[in-house]
mmCIF file of C-alpha atoms in Angstrom:
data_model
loop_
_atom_site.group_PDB
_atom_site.id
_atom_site.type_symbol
_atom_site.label_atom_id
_atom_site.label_comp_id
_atom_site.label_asym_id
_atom_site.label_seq_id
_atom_site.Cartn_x
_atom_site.Cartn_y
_atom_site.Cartn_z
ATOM 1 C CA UNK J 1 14.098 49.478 26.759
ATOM 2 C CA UNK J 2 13.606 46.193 27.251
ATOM 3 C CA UNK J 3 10.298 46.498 24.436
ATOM 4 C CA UNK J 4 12.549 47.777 21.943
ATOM 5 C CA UNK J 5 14.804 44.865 22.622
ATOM 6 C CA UNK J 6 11.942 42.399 22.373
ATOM 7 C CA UNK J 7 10.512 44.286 19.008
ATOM 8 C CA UNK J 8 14.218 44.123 17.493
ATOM 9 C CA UNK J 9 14.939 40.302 18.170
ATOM 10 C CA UNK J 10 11.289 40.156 16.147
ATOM 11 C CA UNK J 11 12.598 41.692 13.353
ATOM 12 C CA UNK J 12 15.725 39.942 13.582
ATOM 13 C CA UNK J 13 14.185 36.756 13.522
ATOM 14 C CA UNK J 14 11.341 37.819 10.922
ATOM 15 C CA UNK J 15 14.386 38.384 8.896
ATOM 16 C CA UNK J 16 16.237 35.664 9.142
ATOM 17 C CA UNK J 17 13.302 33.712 8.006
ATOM 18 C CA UNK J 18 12.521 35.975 4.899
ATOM 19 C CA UNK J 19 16.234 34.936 3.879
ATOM 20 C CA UNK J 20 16.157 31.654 4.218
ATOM 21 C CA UNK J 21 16.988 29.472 0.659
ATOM 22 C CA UNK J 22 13.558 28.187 -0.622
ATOM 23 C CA UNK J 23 13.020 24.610 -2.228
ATOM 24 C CA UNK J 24 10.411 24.221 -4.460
ATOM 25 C CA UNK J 25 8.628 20.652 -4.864
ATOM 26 C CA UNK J 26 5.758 19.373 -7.753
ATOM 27 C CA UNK J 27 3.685 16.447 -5.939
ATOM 28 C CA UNK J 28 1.714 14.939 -8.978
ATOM 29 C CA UNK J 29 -0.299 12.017 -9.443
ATOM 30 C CA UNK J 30 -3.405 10.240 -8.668
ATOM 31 C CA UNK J 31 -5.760 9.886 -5.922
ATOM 32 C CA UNK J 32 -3.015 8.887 -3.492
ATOM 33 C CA UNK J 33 -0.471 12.036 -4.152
ATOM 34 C CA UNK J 34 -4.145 14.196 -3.827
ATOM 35 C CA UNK J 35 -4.271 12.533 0.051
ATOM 36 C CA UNK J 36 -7.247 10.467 1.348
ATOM 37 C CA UNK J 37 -5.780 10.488 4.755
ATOM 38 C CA UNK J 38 -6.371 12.751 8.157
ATOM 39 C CA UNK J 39 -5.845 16.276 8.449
ATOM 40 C CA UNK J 40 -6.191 15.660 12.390
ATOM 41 C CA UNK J 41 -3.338 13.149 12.333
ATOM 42 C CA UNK J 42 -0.800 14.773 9.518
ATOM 43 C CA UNK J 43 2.109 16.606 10.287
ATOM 44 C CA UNK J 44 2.257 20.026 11.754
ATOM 45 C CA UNK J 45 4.903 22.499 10.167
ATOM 46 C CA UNK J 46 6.191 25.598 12.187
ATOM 47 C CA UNK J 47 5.197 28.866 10.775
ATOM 48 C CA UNK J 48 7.408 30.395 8.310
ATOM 49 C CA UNK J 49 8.697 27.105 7.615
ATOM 50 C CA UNK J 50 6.324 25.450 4.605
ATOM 51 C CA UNK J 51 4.346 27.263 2.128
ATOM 52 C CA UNK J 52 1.758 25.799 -0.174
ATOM 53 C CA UNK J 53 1.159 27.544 -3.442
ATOM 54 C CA UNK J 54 -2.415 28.252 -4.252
ATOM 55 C CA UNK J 55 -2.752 29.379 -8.472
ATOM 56 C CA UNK J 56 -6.792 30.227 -8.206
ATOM 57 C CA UNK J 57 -5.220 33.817 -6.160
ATOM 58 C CA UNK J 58 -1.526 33.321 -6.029
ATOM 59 C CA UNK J 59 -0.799 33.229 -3.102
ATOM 60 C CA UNK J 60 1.966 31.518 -0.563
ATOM 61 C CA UNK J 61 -0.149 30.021 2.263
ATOM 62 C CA UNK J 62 0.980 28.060 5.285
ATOM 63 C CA UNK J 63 1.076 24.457 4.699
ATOM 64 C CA UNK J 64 -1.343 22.232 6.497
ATOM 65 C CA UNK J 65 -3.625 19.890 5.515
ATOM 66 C CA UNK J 66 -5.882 19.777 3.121
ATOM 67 C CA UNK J 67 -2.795 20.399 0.918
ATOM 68 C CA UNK J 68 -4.228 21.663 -2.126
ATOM 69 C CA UNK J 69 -7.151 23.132 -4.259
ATOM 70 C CA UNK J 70 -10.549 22.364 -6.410
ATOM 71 C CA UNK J 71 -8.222 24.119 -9.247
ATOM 72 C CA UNK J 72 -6.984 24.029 -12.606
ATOM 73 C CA UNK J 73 -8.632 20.211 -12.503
ATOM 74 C CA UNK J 74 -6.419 19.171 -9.872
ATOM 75 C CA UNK J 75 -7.648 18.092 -6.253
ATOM 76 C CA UNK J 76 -7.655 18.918 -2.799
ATOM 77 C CA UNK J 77 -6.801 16.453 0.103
ATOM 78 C CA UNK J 78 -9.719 14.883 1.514
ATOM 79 C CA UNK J 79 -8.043 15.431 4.140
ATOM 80 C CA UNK J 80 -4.802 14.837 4.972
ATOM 81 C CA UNK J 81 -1.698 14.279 2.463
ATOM 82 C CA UNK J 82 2.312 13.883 2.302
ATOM 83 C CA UNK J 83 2.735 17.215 1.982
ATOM 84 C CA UNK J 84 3.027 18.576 5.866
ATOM 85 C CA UNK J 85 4.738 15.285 6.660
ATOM 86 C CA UNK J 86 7.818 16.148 3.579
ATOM 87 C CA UNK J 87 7.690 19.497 4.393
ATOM 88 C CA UNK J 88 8.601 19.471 8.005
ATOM 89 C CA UNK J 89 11.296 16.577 7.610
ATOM 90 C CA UNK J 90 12.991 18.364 4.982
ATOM 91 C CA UNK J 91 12.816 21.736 6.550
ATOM 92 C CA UNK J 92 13.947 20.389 10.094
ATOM 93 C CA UNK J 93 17.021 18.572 8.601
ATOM 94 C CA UNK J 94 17.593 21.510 5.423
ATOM 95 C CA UNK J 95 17.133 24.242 7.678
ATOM 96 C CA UNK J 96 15.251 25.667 3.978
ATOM 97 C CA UNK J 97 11.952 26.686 3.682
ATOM 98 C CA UNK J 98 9.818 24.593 1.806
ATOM 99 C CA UNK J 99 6.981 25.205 -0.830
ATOM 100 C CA UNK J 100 4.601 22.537 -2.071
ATOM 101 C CA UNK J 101 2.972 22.825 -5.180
ATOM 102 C CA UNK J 102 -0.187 20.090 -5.500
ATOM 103 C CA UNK J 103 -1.168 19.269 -8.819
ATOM 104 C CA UNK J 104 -2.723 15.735 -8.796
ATOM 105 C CA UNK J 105 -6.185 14.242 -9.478
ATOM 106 C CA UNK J 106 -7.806 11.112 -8.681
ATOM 107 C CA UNK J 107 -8.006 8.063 -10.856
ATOM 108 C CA UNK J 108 -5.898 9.617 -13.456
ATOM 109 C CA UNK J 109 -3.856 7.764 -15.780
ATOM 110 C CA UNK J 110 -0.280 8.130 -17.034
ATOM 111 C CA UNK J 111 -1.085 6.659 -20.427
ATOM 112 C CA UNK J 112 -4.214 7.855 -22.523
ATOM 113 C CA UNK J 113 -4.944 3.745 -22.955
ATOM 114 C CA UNK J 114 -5.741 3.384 -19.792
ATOM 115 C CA UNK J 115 -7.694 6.966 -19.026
ATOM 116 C CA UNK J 116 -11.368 6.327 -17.225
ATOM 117 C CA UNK J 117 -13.852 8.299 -17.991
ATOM 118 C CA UNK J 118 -13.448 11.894 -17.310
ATOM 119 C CA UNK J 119 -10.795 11.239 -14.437
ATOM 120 C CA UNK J 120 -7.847 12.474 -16.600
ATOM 121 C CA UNK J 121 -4.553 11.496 -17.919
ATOM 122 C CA UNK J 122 -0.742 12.774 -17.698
ATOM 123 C CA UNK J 123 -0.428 11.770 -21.556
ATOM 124 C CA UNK J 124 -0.284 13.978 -24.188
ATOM 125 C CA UNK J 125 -3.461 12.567 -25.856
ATOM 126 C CA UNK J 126 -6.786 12.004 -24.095
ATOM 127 C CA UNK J 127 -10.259 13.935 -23.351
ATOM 128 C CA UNK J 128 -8.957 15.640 -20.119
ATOM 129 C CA UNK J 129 -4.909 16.007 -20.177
ATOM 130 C CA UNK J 130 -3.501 17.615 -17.770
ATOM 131 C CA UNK J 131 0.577 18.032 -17.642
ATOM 132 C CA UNK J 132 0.043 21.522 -19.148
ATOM 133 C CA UNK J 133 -1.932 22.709 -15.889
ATOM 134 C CA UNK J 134 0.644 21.499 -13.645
ATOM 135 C CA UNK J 135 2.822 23.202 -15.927
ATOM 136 C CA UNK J 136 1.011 26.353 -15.856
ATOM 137 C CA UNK J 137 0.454 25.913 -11.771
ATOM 138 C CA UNK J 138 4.029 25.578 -11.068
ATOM 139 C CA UNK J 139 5.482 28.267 -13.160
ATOM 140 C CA UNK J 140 3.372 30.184 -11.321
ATOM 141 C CA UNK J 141 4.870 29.215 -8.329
ATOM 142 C CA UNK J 142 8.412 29.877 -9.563
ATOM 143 C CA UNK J 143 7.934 33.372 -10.392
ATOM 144 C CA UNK J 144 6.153 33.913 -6.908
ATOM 145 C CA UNK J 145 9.083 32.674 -4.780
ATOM 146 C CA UNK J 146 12.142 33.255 -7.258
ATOM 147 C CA UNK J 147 13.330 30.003 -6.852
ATOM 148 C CA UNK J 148 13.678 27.182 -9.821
ATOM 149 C CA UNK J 149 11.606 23.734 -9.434
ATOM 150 C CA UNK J 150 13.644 21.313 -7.551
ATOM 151 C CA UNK J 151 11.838 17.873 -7.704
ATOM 152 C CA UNK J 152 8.801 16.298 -8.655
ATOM 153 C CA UNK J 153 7.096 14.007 -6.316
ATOM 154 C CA UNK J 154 5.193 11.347 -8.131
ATOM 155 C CA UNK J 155 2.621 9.192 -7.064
ATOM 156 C CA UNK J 156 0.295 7.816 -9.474
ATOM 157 C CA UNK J 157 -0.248 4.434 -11.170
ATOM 158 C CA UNK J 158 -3.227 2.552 -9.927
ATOM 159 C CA UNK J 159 -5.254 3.307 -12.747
ATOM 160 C CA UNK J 160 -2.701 1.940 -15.324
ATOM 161 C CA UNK J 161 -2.223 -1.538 -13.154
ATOM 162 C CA UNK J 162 -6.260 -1.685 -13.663
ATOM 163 C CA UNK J 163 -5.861 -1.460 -17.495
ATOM 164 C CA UNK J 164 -3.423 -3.762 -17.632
ATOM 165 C CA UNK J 165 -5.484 -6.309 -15.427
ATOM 166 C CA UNK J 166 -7.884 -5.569 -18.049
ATOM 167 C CA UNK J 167 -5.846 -5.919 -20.790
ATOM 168 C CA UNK J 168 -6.283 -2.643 -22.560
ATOM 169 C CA UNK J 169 -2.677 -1.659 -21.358
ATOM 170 C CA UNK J 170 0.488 -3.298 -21.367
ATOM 171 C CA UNK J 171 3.877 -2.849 -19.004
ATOM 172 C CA UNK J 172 5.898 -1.723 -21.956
ATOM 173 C CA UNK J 173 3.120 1.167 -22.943
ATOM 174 C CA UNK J 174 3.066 1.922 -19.724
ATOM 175 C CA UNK J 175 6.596 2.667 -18.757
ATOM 176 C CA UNK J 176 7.108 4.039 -22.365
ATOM 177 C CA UNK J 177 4.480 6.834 -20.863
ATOM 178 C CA UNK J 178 6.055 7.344 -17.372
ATOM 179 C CA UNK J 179 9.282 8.187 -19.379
ATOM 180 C CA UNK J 180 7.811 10.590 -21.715
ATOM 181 C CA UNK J 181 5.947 12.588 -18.994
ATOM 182 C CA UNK J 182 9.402 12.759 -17.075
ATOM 183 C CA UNK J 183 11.115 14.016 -19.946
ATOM 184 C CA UNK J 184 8.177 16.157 -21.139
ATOM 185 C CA UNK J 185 8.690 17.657 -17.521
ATOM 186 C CA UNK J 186 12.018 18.325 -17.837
ATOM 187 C CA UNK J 187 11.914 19.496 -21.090
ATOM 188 C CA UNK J 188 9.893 22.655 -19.412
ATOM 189 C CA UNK J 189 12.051 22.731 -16.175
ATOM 190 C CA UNK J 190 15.536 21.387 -17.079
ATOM 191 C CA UNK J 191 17.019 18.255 -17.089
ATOM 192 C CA UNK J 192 18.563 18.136 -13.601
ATOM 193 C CA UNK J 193 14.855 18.233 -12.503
ATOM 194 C CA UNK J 194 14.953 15.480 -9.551
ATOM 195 C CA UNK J 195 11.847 13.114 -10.249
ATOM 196 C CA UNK J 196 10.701 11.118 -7.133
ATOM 197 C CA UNK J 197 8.563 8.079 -7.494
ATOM 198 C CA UNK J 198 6.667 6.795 -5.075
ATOM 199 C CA UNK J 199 5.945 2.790 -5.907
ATOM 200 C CA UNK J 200 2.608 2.269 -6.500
ATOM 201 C CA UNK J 201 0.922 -0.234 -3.726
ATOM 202 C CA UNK J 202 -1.903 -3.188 -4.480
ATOM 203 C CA UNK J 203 -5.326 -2.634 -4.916
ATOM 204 C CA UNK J 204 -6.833 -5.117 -1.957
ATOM 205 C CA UNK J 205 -8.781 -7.936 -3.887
ATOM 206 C CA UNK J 206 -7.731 -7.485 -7.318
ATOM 207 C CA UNK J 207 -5.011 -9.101 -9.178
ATOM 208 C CA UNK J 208 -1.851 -8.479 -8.210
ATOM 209 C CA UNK J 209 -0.316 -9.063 -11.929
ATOM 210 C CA UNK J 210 -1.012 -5.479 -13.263
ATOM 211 C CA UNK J 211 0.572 -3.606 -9.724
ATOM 212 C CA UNK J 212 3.547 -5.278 -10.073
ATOM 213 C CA UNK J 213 4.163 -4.516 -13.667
ATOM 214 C CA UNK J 214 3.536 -1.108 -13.090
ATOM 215 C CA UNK J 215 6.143 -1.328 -9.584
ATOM 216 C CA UNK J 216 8.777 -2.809 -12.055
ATOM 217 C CA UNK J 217 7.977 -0.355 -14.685
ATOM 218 C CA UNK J 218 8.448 2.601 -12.003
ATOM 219 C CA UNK J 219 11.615 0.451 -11.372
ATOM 220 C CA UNK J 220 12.860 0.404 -14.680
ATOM 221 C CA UNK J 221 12.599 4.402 -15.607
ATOM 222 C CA UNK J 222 14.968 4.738 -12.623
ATOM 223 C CA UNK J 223 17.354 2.925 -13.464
ATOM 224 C CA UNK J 224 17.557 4.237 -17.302
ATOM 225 C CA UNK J 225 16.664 8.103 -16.535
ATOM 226 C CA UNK J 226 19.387 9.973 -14.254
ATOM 227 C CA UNK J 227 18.683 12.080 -11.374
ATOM 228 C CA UNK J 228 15.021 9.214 -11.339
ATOM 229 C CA UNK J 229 14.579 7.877 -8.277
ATOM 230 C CA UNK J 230 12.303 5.473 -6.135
ATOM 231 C CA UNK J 231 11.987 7.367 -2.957
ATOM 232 C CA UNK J 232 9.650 4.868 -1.352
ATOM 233 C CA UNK J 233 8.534 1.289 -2.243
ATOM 234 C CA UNK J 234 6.879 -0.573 0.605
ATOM 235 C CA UNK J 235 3.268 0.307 0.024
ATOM 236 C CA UNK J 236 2.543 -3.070 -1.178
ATOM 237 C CA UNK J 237 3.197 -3.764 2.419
ATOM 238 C CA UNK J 238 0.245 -1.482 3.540
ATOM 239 C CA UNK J 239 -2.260 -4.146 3.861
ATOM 240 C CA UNK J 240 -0.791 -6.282 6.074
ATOM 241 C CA UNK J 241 0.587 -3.037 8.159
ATOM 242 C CA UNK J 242 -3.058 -1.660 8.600
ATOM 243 C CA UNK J 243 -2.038 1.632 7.093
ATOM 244 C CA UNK J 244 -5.094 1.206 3.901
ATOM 245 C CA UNK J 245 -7.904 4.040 4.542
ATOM 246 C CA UNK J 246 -10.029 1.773 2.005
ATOM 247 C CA UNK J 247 -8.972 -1.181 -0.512
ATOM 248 C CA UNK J 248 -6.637 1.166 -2.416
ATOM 249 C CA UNK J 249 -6.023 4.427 -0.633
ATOM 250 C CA UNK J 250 -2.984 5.164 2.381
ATOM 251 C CA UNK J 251 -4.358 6.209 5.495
ATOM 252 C CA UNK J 252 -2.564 9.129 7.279
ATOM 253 C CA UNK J 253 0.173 7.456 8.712
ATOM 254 C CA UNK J 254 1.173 5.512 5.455
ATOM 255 C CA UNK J 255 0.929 8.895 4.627
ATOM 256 C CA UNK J 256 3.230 10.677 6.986
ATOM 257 C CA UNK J 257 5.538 7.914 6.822
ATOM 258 C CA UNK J 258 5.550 8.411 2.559
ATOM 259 C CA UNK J 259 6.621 12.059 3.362
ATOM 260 C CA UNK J 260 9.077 11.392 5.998
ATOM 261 C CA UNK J 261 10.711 9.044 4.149
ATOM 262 C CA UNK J 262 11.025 10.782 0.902
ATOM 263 C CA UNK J 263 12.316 13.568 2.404
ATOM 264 C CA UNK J 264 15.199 12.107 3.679
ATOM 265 C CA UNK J 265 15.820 9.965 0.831
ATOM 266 C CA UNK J 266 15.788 13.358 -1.411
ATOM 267 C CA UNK J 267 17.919 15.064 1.240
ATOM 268 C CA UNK J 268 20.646 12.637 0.650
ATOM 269 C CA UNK J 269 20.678 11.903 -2.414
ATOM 270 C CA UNK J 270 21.300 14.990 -4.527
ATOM 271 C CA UNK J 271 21.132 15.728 -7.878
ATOM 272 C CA UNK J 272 24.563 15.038 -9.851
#
């Protein structure tokens, strides 16, 4: 008797968990939204609870870190990410399941000006574009779960504050591009698409001029584009916090704290 009650508050539970409402989230970007943090030190998620979609055998696997795959030209965390950390904040305070899509590569630009070598760019011109992948990933990803794309995560930008240093880039070029590859997005997944920008940080001795332009930029689009938020700006605080893996890159618990963050910032703000 008391096995068959044991098997039956399984199934109960199993359940329970099978209907829970899914929430499906893009995180795009550069080499920062890939993850060059700790696997060891990232968040862990409770089973049944966060999903990461893999395209290369579509599939829905537990999410852990490394968050994503050497697919589609996109990258996989080497090794630790904002993913797990997102994940288990919203889930905890959602009570939703949550499924992570990972479409991001490093160095890649938002505007073709400032693309570097083969490294890629989210424009719509350039030798290696790659907004149609992501595209392709995550509409995979919808028709696995059943559930419509809730929000883009973005983290990306570096590699346009180095052009403009350069001066092969300017601000207005650049947040010209950030707004077309928001709209391009939404013109594929609907306009009440949330997307979340994560400020881009400094690049430890180089000129801070080209960062900050790109930081205003990022703070520009969301205050022209609805439903465009900045979920998190104090990574040009990371330096002096000790939270850098390298010159450029977050280590894990910039990157936890990212996630966290965003999460609840996402959570309660919703989309009007």
């Amino acid at each position: 008797m008391a096995k068959t009650i044991n098997f039956l508050m399984i199934l109960l539970v199993f359940s329970r968990l099978q209907a829970q409402e899914k929430v499906l989230f893009l995180v795009a970007g550069q080499s920062n939204a890939v993850g060059v943090g700790d696997s060891a030190q990232s968040a862990k998620c409770m089973l049944e609870t966060a999903f990461e979609y893999r395209f290369s055998n579509d599939t829905l696997l537990h999410l852990q870190d490394p968050v994503g795959a050497n697919e589609l030209k996109f990258g996989a965390a080497t090794t630790g990410s904002i993913g797990p950390a997102f994940a288990k904040t919203y889930a905890e305070l959602s009570t939703k399941q949550v499924v992570i899509v990972s479409a991001a590569r490093s160095g890649a630009s938002c505007h073709q000006k400032a693309e570097l070598d083969n490294y890629g760019t989210w424009d719509d011109t350039g030798r290696l574009q790659l907004f149609e992948n992501a595209v392709l990933k995550t509409q995979n990803a919808i028709e696995k779960t059943g559930v419509k794309l809730s929000g883009i995560i973005w983290l990306q930008g570096e590699r346009d504050a180095n052009a403009m240093n350069a001066q092969q880039l300017t601000a207005q070029e650049y947040e010209a591009a950030l707004t077309k590859v928001i709209q391009r997005f939404r013109d594929k997944f609907g306009e009440k698409v949330g997307f979340y920008i994560v400020q881009t940080g400094y690049y430890t001795g180089h000129p801070q001029s080209g960062f900050e332009q790109v930081r205003l930029a990022q703070k520009n689009v969301t205050q022209r584009l609805k439903n465009t938020h900045v979920v998190y700006e104090n990574t040009h605080l990371f330096k002096e916090k000790n939270w850098l893996y390298d010159v450029i890159h977050y280590n894990q618990t910039a990157l936890n704290d990212i996630g966290e963050a965003a999460a609840k910032y996402i959570l309660t703000h919703p989309i009007k």
